[in-house]
XYZ file of C-alpha atoms in Angstrom:
569
model
C 84.940 -45.418 28.598
C 85.516 -42.316 30.774
C 83.123 -39.485 29.954
C 85.758 -36.957 30.260
C 86.680 -37.572 26.560
C 83.291 -36.178 25.545
C 83.782 -32.554 24.200
C 80.890 -31.224 26.449
C 82.719 -32.335 29.606
C 85.639 -30.416 28.389
C 83.698 -27.110 28.312
C 82.360 -28.067 31.985
C 85.992 -28.446 33.099
C 87.021 -25.171 31.430
C 84.441 -23.347 33.500
C 85.543 -25.125 36.692
C 89.121 -24.085 35.971
C 87.819 -20.426 35.523
C 86.070 -20.512 38.817
C 88.680 -22.183 40.828
C 91.890 -20.984 39.146
C 94.842 -20.673 41.526
C 92.875 -22.106 44.337
C 95.399 -24.038 46.418
C 93.131 -24.910 49.263
C 92.247 -28.657 49.589
C 88.900 -27.803 51.177
C 86.130 -29.193 49.085
C 83.258 -27.160 50.848
C 83.104 -24.522 48.292
C 80.067 -22.333 48.163
C 78.323 -20.220 45.518
C 75.979 -17.678 46.789
C 73.964 -15.178 44.963
C 73.279 -12.157 47.118
C 69.831 -10.419 46.861
C 69.819 -6.944 45.546
C 67.185 -4.393 45.179
C 67.382 -3.911 41.391
C 64.626 -5.055 38.990
C 66.322 -6.658 36.040
C 69.310 -7.324 33.876
C 70.096 -3.537 33.501
C 71.275 -3.075 36.980
C 71.420 -6.678 38.277
C 74.574 -7.721 40.261
C 75.810 -11.264 40.857
C 78.205 -12.076 43.678
C 79.758 -15.506 43.010
C 81.523 -16.607 46.271
C 83.709 -19.623 45.147
C 86.237 -20.565 47.936
C 88.548 -17.523 48.578
C 87.717 -15.738 45.267
C 84.898 -13.249 44.703
C 83.534 -12.280 41.285
C 81.220 -9.167 41.108
C 79.780 -8.688 37.692
C 77.076 -6.712 36.180
C 74.927 -9.006 34.345
C 74.466 -6.813 31.426
C 78.293 -6.823 31.044
C 78.214 -10.520 31.179
C 75.565 -10.873 28.668
C 76.719 -8.325 26.021
C 80.287 -7.700 26.906
C 79.658 -4.021 27.073
C 77.348 -1.499 28.765
C 74.093 -0.392 27.151
C 71.558 2.190 28.141
C 69.703 0.890 31.106
C 66.257 1.987 29.603
C 67.049 0.148 26.441
C 68.056 -2.993 28.406
C 64.978 -2.874 30.569
C 62.672 -2.613 27.469
C 64.425 -5.644 25.792
C 64.341 -7.567 28.968
C 60.607 -6.909 29.276
C 60.145 -8.039 25.829
C 62.071 -11.324 26.587
C 59.956 -11.920 29.786
C 56.637 -11.296 27.869
C 57.655 -13.633 24.897
C 58.442 -16.260 27.400
C 55.171 -15.824 29.137
C 53.321 -16.147 25.916
C 55.436 -19.266 24.885
C 54.061 -20.819 28.204
C 50.556 -20.115 27.079
C 51.023 -21.355 23.649
C 52.459 -24.590 25.069
C 49.401 -25.161 27.115
C 51.323 -24.842 30.358
C 48.897 -22.275 31.855
C 45.438 -23.865 32.722
C 42.127 -22.095 31.722
C 39.513 -21.287 34.531
C 37.499 -24.206 33.404
C 40.369 -26.667 33.794
C 41.084 -25.221 37.360
C 37.415 -25.546 38.415
C 37.277 -29.194 37.024
C 40.313 -30.112 39.498
C 39.012 -28.092 42.340
C 35.479 -30.060 42.095
C 37.359 -33.383 41.807
C 39.429 -32.650 45.019
C 36.138 -31.499 46.825
C 34.417 -34.701 45.949
C 37.376 -36.813 47.040
C 37.346 -35.035 50.456
C 33.619 -36.129 50.982
C 34.545 -39.566 49.992
C 37.356 -39.763 52.521
C 35.176 -38.240 55.409
C 32.672 -40.952 54.672
C 35.361 -43.498 54.551
C 36.749 -42.542 57.977
C 33.120 -42.810 59.423
C 32.689 -46.203 58.005
C 35.890 -47.501 59.427
C 34.890 -45.964 62.658
C 31.706 -48.007 62.640
C 33.445 -51.210 61.428
C 35.974 -50.924 64.258
C 33.241 -50.954 66.877
C 34.525 -47.607 68.412
C 32.304 -45.664 70.762
C 29.354 -43.952 69.129
C 30.716 -40.481 70.109
C 33.701 -41.172 67.746
C 31.300 -41.192 64.686
C 30.491 -37.558 65.235
C 34.212 -36.344 65.494
C 36.093 -38.871 63.399
C 37.120 -37.365 60.032
C 39.848 -37.321 57.386
C 41.041 -34.938 54.740
C 42.911 -34.628 51.387
C 45.966 -32.385 50.950
C 47.396 -31.615 47.618
C 51.011 -31.155 46.613
C 53.208 -31.627 43.594
C 52.608 -29.639 40.449
C 48.862 -28.974 41.380
C 49.799 -27.789 45.127
C 52.508 -25.539 43.681
C 50.111 -24.123 41.035
C 52.241 -25.153 38.090
C 49.973 -27.806 36.603
C 48.381 -27.983 33.146
C 45.616 -29.743 31.368
C 47.568 -33.036 31.199
C 48.976 -32.966 34.755
C 48.153 -35.494 37.465
C 47.172 -34.522 40.801
C 49.211 -35.645 43.833
C 46.778 -35.844 46.670
C 47.392 -37.071 50.018
C 44.722 -39.012 52.059
C 45.124 -38.119 55.722
C 43.243 -40.386 58.266
C 43.021 -41.044 62.121
C 45.066 -43.555 63.977
C 42.646 -46.518 63.762
C 42.444 -46.447 59.996
C 45.213 -48.732 58.702
C 46.953 -48.594 55.394
C 46.685 -52.426 54.652
C 43.101 -53.110 55.526
C 41.153 -49.837 55.531
C 42.959 -47.724 52.955
C 43.792 -50.392 50.315
C 40.704 -52.506 50.911
C 37.863 -50.371 52.229
C 38.758 -47.090 50.516
C 39.710 -48.822 47.391
C 36.338 -50.586 47.179
C 34.498 -47.275 47.844
C 36.304 -45.546 45.173
C 35.952 -48.361 42.707
C 32.286 -48.333 43.139
C 32.038 -44.631 42.071
C 30.984 -43.689 38.692
C 33.499 -41.003 38.543
C 36.401 -43.347 39.213
C 38.253 -45.614 36.674
C 41.517 -47.387 36.095
C 42.183 -47.837 39.801
C 45.350 -49.682 40.776
C 47.109 -50.246 44.112
C 50.823 -49.622 44.229
C 51.743 -51.178 47.455
C 55.431 -51.938 46.707
C 56.450 -48.271 46.015
C 58.693 -46.288 48.138
C 55.547 -44.320 49.136
C 52.547 -46.767 48.796
C 49.642 -45.418 47.025
C 46.484 -45.780 44.928
C 46.451 -44.445 41.333
C 43.041 -43.869 39.291
C 41.305 -41.444 37.371
C 38.641 -39.194 38.904
C 36.333 -37.457 36.292
C 39.106 -38.169 33.756
C 41.855 -36.639 35.993
C 44.794 -38.932 36.969
C 45.238 -38.987 40.708
C 48.080 -40.341 42.895
C 46.756 -41.044 46.395
C 49.295 -41.957 49.087
C 48.058 -42.262 52.830
C 49.267 -40.851 56.135
C 47.870 -41.776 59.349
C 48.119 -39.400 62.330
C 47.722 -40.360 66.041
C 44.363 -38.462 66.482
C 40.669 -39.178 66.006
C 39.742 -36.204 64.024
C 41.772 -34.677 61.182
C 41.013 -30.988 60.474
C 40.362 -30.040 56.908
C 43.455 -27.950 56.646
C 45.607 -29.799 59.102
C 48.890 -28.148 59.983
C 51.446 -30.548 58.891
C 54.100 -28.780 60.812
C 52.432 -28.894 64.108
C 54.201 -31.288 66.475
C 50.940 -32.343 67.984
C 49.905 -34.016 64.880
C 53.387 -35.425 63.885
C 53.986 -37.211 67.196
C 54.770 -40.887 66.976
C 53.606 -41.189 63.349
C 55.008 -44.373 61.359
C 57.849 -43.951 58.740
C 55.383 -44.471 55.750
C 53.187 -41.650 56.918
C 56.366 -39.384 57.399
C 57.477 -40.084 53.941
C 53.883 -39.475 52.557
C 53.778 -36.069 54.478
C 57.000 -34.881 53.143
C 55.664 -33.846 49.657
C 53.043 -31.728 51.342
C 55.462 -30.186 53.997
C 57.997 -29.546 51.192
C 55.545 -27.758 49.042
C 54.156 -25.603 51.897
C 57.656 -24.653 52.815
C 58.524 -23.649 49.309
C 55.523 -21.428 48.874
C 56.262 -19.759 52.234
C 59.764 -19.060 51.447
C 59.629 -17.643 47.947
C 59.242 -13.932 47.838
C 56.674 -13.738 45.018
C 54.597 -17.083 44.411
C 53.435 -16.055 40.812
C 56.974 -15.188 39.713
C 58.270 -18.493 41.320
C 55.300 -20.294 39.339
C 56.398 -18.841 36.032
C 60.060 -19.826 36.583
C 59.263 -23.427 37.500
C 56.882 -23.733 34.484
C 59.785 -22.732 32.215
C 62.341 -24.950 34.007
C 60.016 -28.047 33.868
C 59.390 -27.629 30.209
C 63.256 -27.114 29.639
C 63.969 -30.232 31.616
C 61.299 -32.374 29.832
C 62.351 -31.102 26.402
C 66.104 -31.806 27.050
C 65.581 -35.258 28.584
C 66.634 -34.565 32.285
C 63.159 -34.998 33.860
C 62.336 -38.304 35.370
C 63.543 -39.335 38.775
C 63.188 -42.975 38.140
C 65.608 -42.689 35.360
C 68.333 -40.870 37.223
C 67.179 -37.232 36.418
C 65.347 -34.632 38.281
C 61.783 -34.900 39.653
C 59.353 -32.317 40.160
C 60.525 -31.567 43.788
C 64.169 -31.193 42.651
C 63.256 -28.477 40.038
C 60.844 -26.788 42.485
C 63.703 -26.305 45.212
C 66.151 -25.125 42.566
C 63.810 -22.643 41.026
C 62.729 -21.338 44.589
C 66.521 -21.061 45.421
C 66.989 -18.602 42.540
C 63.908 -16.667 43.315
C 64.611 -16.408 47.064
C 67.927 -14.911 46.509
C 66.860 -12.625 43.801
C 63.503 -11.330 44.924
C 63.254 -8.343 42.665
C 64.492 -10.111 39.447
C 62.258 -10.301 36.350
C 61.329 -13.566 34.765
C 63.990 -13.496 31.983
C 66.565 -12.480 34.563
C 65.696 -15.344 36.893
C 66.010 -17.872 33.977
C 69.451 -16.455 33.079
C 70.542 -16.683 36.728
C 69.237 -20.223 37.128
C 71.439 -21.442 34.227
C 74.490 -19.474 35.279
C 74.335 -20.368 38.883
C 73.794 -24.204 38.563
C 76.198 -24.457 35.542
C 78.806 -23.297 37.968
C 77.575 -24.982 41.137
C 80.279 -26.834 43.048
C 78.612 -30.233 43.232
C 78.272 -32.070 45.667
C 77.796 -29.027 47.806
C 74.202 -29.340 48.792
C 71.580 -26.658 47.597
C 69.907 -25.435 50.661
C 66.854 -23.183 50.353
C 66.916 -21.588 53.742
C 70.045 -19.539 54.628
C 69.234 -19.643 58.380
C 69.830 -23.498 58.501
C 73.209 -24.708 58.891
C 74.737 -27.051 56.112
C 73.758 -30.450 57.175
C 76.306 -33.440 57.323
C 75.407 -36.014 54.767
C 76.113 -39.588 55.899
C 78.754 -41.178 53.692
C 76.277 -43.909 52.644
C 73.795 -41.267 51.522
C 76.102 -39.075 49.519
C 74.339 -38.038 46.273
C 75.800 -36.576 43.015
C 73.603 -33.519 43.486
C 72.219 -33.258 46.911
C 69.202 -31.031 47.272
C 67.802 -30.450 50.774
C 64.108 -30.765 51.488
C 62.979 -27.239 52.686
C 60.834 -28.779 55.376
C 63.735 -30.369 57.297
C 67.357 -29.680 57.822
C 68.261 -33.240 57.795
C 66.339 -34.673 54.785
C 67.179 -34.494 51.199
C 65.144 -34.959 47.925
C 65.200 -38.721 46.979
C 67.594 -39.006 44.164
C 68.589 -41.757 41.667
C 71.298 -39.661 39.909
C 74.188 -41.690 38.572
C 77.449 -40.729 36.850
C 75.913 -40.745 33.439
C 72.936 -38.694 34.358
C 75.075 -36.249 36.429
C 77.114 -35.392 33.426
C 74.066 -35.007 31.046
C 72.469 -32.655 33.634
C 75.572 -30.560 33.950
C 76.040 -30.497 30.324
C 72.314 -29.275 30.003
C 72.996 -26.629 32.555
C 76.093 -25.438 30.621
C 74.091 -25.472 27.367
C 71.418 -23.258 29.018
C 73.894 -20.865 30.469
C 75.710 -20.501 27.103
C 72.441 -19.761 25.283
C 70.842 -17.433 27.864
C 73.892 -15.303 28.593
C 73.259 -13.598 25.154
C 69.698 -13.041 26.204
C 69.745 -9.437 25.113
C 71.312 -9.986 21.694
C 68.921 -9.113 18.695
C 68.665 -12.726 17.352
C 67.885 -14.430 20.704
C 65.159 -16.922 20.507
C 63.649 -18.836 23.353
C 62.863 -21.737 21.060
C 66.458 -22.671 20.833
C 66.680 -23.096 24.710
C 63.698 -25.397 24.623
C 64.501 -27.276 21.624
C 63.935 -31.164 22.206
C 67.153 -33.193 22.834
C 68.171 -34.853 19.545
C 68.792 -38.462 20.551
C 68.825 -39.817 17.058
C 71.504 -37.213 15.991
C 73.510 -37.564 19.097
C 73.839 -41.383 19.458
C 74.374 -44.022 16.862
C 73.644 -46.995 19.225
C 70.680 -47.640 21.592
C 69.509 -50.226 24.016
C 65.881 -51.005 23.249
C 63.788 -52.090 26.300
C 60.553 -53.604 25.150
C 57.791 -54.193 27.836
C 54.455 -55.839 27.185
C 51.646 -57.601 28.799
C 48.316 -59.226 27.878
C 46.227 -56.023 28.404
C 46.645 -52.421 29.189
C 45.790 -52.750 33.003
C 48.376 -55.372 33.493
C 50.952 -53.348 31.225
C 50.416 -50.332 33.404
C 51.391 -52.257 36.499
C 54.236 -54.009 34.822
C 55.845 -50.925 33.214
C 55.618 -49.125 36.610
C 57.443 -51.915 38.476
C 60.164 -52.228 35.900
C 60.599 -48.499 35.841
C 61.173 -48.548 39.659
C 64.210 -50.931 38.889
C 65.627 -48.899 35.959
C 68.652 -47.484 38.074
C 69.993 -51.005 38.439
C 70.076 -51.339 34.621
C 71.565 -47.892 34.161
C 74.482 -48.544 36.571
C 75.085 -51.898 34.946
C 75.206 -50.178 31.473
C 77.609 -47.609 33.022
C 79.934 -50.436 34.208
C 80.089 -51.987 30.759
C 80.187 -48.894 28.533
C 81.086 -46.023 30.837
C 78.130 -44.006 29.588
C 74.412 -44.224 29.083
C 71.680 -41.680 28.518
C 68.185 -43.055 29.396
C 65.679 -41.233 27.174
C 62.441 -40.768 29.451
C 60.014 -40.885 26.545
C 57.815 -43.934 26.351
C 57.120 -45.144 22.844
C 54.847 -47.917 21.426
C 56.165 -50.512 19.209
C 53.386 -50.545 16.543
C 54.736 -53.725 14.952
C 53.873 -55.678 18.123
C 50.548 -57.235 18.418
C 50.395 -57.024 22.305
C 50.072 -53.826 24.457
C 53.473 -52.551 24.956
C 55.760 -49.554 25.981
C 59.335 -49.240 24.734
C 62.320 -47.221 25.704
C 65.421 -46.297 23.781
C 68.501 -45.265 25.833
C 71.462 -43.694 24.092
C 74.836 -45.467 24.216
C 78.305 -44.473 23.056
C 78.876 -45.168 19.472
C 81.326 -48.021 18.453
C 80.846 -49.868 21.881
C 78.605 -52.606 20.742
C 81.260 -55.321 21.111
C 81.423 -54.559 24.857
C 77.810 -55.515 25.630
C 75.905 -58.683 25.262
C 72.066 -57.827 25.289
C 71.053 -61.275 26.490
C 73.514 -61.235 29.451
C 72.353 -57.758 30.473
C 68.696 -58.713 30.173
C 69.315 -61.763 32.517
C 71.142 -59.552 34.982
C 68.189 -56.902 34.998
C 65.542 -59.579 35.083
C 67.049 -60.929 38.568
C 66.783 -57.398 39.816
C 63.159 -57.093 38.610
C 62.172 -60.242 40.269
C 63.803 -59.228 43.506
C 60.976 -57.919 45.758
C 58.284 -58.676 43.223
C 54.972 -60.011 44.882
C 54.583 -63.410 43.278
C 50.822 -62.755 43.260
C 51.285 -59.850 41.040
C 50.570 -60.070 37.490
C 53.808 -59.709 35.357
C 54.522 -59.077 31.777
C 57.414 -59.734 29.387
C 60.668 -57.772 28.879
C 63.091 -58.033 26.040
C 66.494 -56.078 25.735
C 68.217 -55.514 22.415
C 70.904 -53.292 20.857
C 69.632 -51.278 17.866
C 71.259 -48.599 15.612
C 70.011 -45.234 14.933
C 68.391 -46.193 11.489
C 66.461 -48.875 13.291
C 64.625 -46.563 15.492
C 60.796 -45.944 14.776
C 60.111 -42.739 12.900
C 58.714 -41.075 16.040
C 61.859 -41.783 17.905
C 63.894 -40.409 14.986
C 61.827 -37.202 14.791
C 62.561 -34.604 17.284
C 59.227 -32.842 16.713
C 56.984 -35.878 17.320
C 58.684 -36.899 20.526
C 56.122 -37.117 23.439
C 57.304 -36.336 26.892
C 55.528 -38.009 29.802
C 55.527 -37.704 33.534
C 57.088 -40.611 35.194
C 54.119 -42.804 35.817
C 52.798 -46.381 36.181
C 49.923 -45.628 33.777
C 49.851 -46.727 30.145
C 50.766 -44.259 27.559
C 48.824 -44.198 24.284
C 51.559 -43.665 21.751
C 49.188 -43.501 18.856
C 47.469 -40.356 20.193
C 48.912 -37.206 19.109
C 49.314 -34.448 21.641
C 47.403 -31.342 20.974
C 48.653 -28.448 22.988
C 45.834 -26.829 24.794
C 45.608 -23.266 23.790
C 44.479 -20.764 26.491
C 43.719 -16.969 26.496
C 44.321 -16.881 30.222
C 47.033 -14.432 31.070
C 49.088 -15.333 34.224
C 48.752 -12.689 37.010
C 52.604 -12.412 37.143
C 52.535 -10.927 33.644
C 51.153 -7.860 35.133
C 54.769 -7.255 36.591
C 56.283 -7.140 33.096
C 53.665 -4.917 31.406
C 54.728 -1.389 30.402
C 52.571 1.645 31.338
C 51.785 2.633 27.875
C 48.266 1.390 26.430
C 47.891 -1.168 23.806
C 51.343 -2.721 24.250
C 52.824 -4.897 21.639
C 55.268 -7.650 22.476
C 57.373 -8.951 19.615
C 58.722 -12.476 19.757
C 62.117 -13.018 21.355
C 64.533 -11.793 18.767
C 63.128 -8.312 18.265
């Protein structure tokens, strides 16, 4: 079934026609640029959409309302929208309190000391000269949501272990450091994930989940805040170390390029919440990962340095709803558009900001591409009326209604004998999910993989269950046992036979056969793509915080004792 018959795709095509109407050129290298302006918000904000040979200059206020309003009134309404959005982030537990921040900082400091001790231990075990013991050292560099400052109380920490040339990943990292960590009372649930694209250790430190990959530099001593852009440290490093370093390099590039870090952090928090709620966040399932959303958010902030939070959210959805994919999104204007090899063409190429020749790793397929575009369009349709009296942010962040949208689902049931084995098994199967998604697309034309992990309470063994939406009325085109057999071959391919495996069962179920938690939009639990076990029986309690983001000061009026009504006036 071609996805073009879906009504959402019709709306997308209509927008494409509007943008490219009367364009007789066969050149596919269209561009869409947003020119920076010196204005503050929606009242005076201009967008320049450069699509092929056509230019559209619009006043954002005109686009939103269809007519002009008093700029002072618009500015006040826009300020209310920004403040109500900031308050929503606090209410959702997306802004950590000072205690939570200190807890993470202490964990990283302890981990750094362990790594330094580990390097000196390896130096001694290798029989290196005694003078090396004095200078040999390693360090920890953070990246991901923690490195960008957009973590919350439930976020993991992405921390890169950087060691000297003589500390190997196979023996010293995965054995010596692993044993040192496992012996610590602060460390629990430690696993080695050696077969991932970026090999790493995963564990909890003082209750905080940490992903720890390893990079080896061709030096003896690693400075605590090593410059990951200095060619001296990057010379002749191996491919695994280069991949491990890319996350840190990308994070630091983004923070260097955005004009206002705190405004960027506020935008990214909002966009990540939207992506998780709407089911377009999980790289392993063909959607966005954290780095994709960080680059897209930075792209908007970089080109509109004076825009308010609410204006940036509006611009985010407008620009990417109209973006001429597969034109790549490039954060730095000064870098020429790179040539993408034919064998690496992606549906939605997003350049890594740390290198002109690298792109964010993507698993996007035809189905997930159209799902993402549909959600971009929905966001644009909702936010373009941001200044209308009845506007409500809650509608934008409303969870995707899988049970109402699809009448048919493929159920993926994964189980193991205990929770530790289940964590490894689920992680390995998820790393092969793209193969299953592509196969279902071949058979049915479309599949919407719900990233949420559920627990089948009717099963006695520890388990994780997924429900992926399928086109209604197509059950006759799919035989679950044959699809299961095909996918199991993909799962077995590359699996270390010494690794503990679990069981997998695929079946086709209808909407009324879903568990209550999968049918209820309000009870759906969104999780970060992870190889750790999800406790589906534990209800999520949003952490409440009285902490006010520093960026909120930019939206405060000068009058004392301000009151900020909810979005909608």
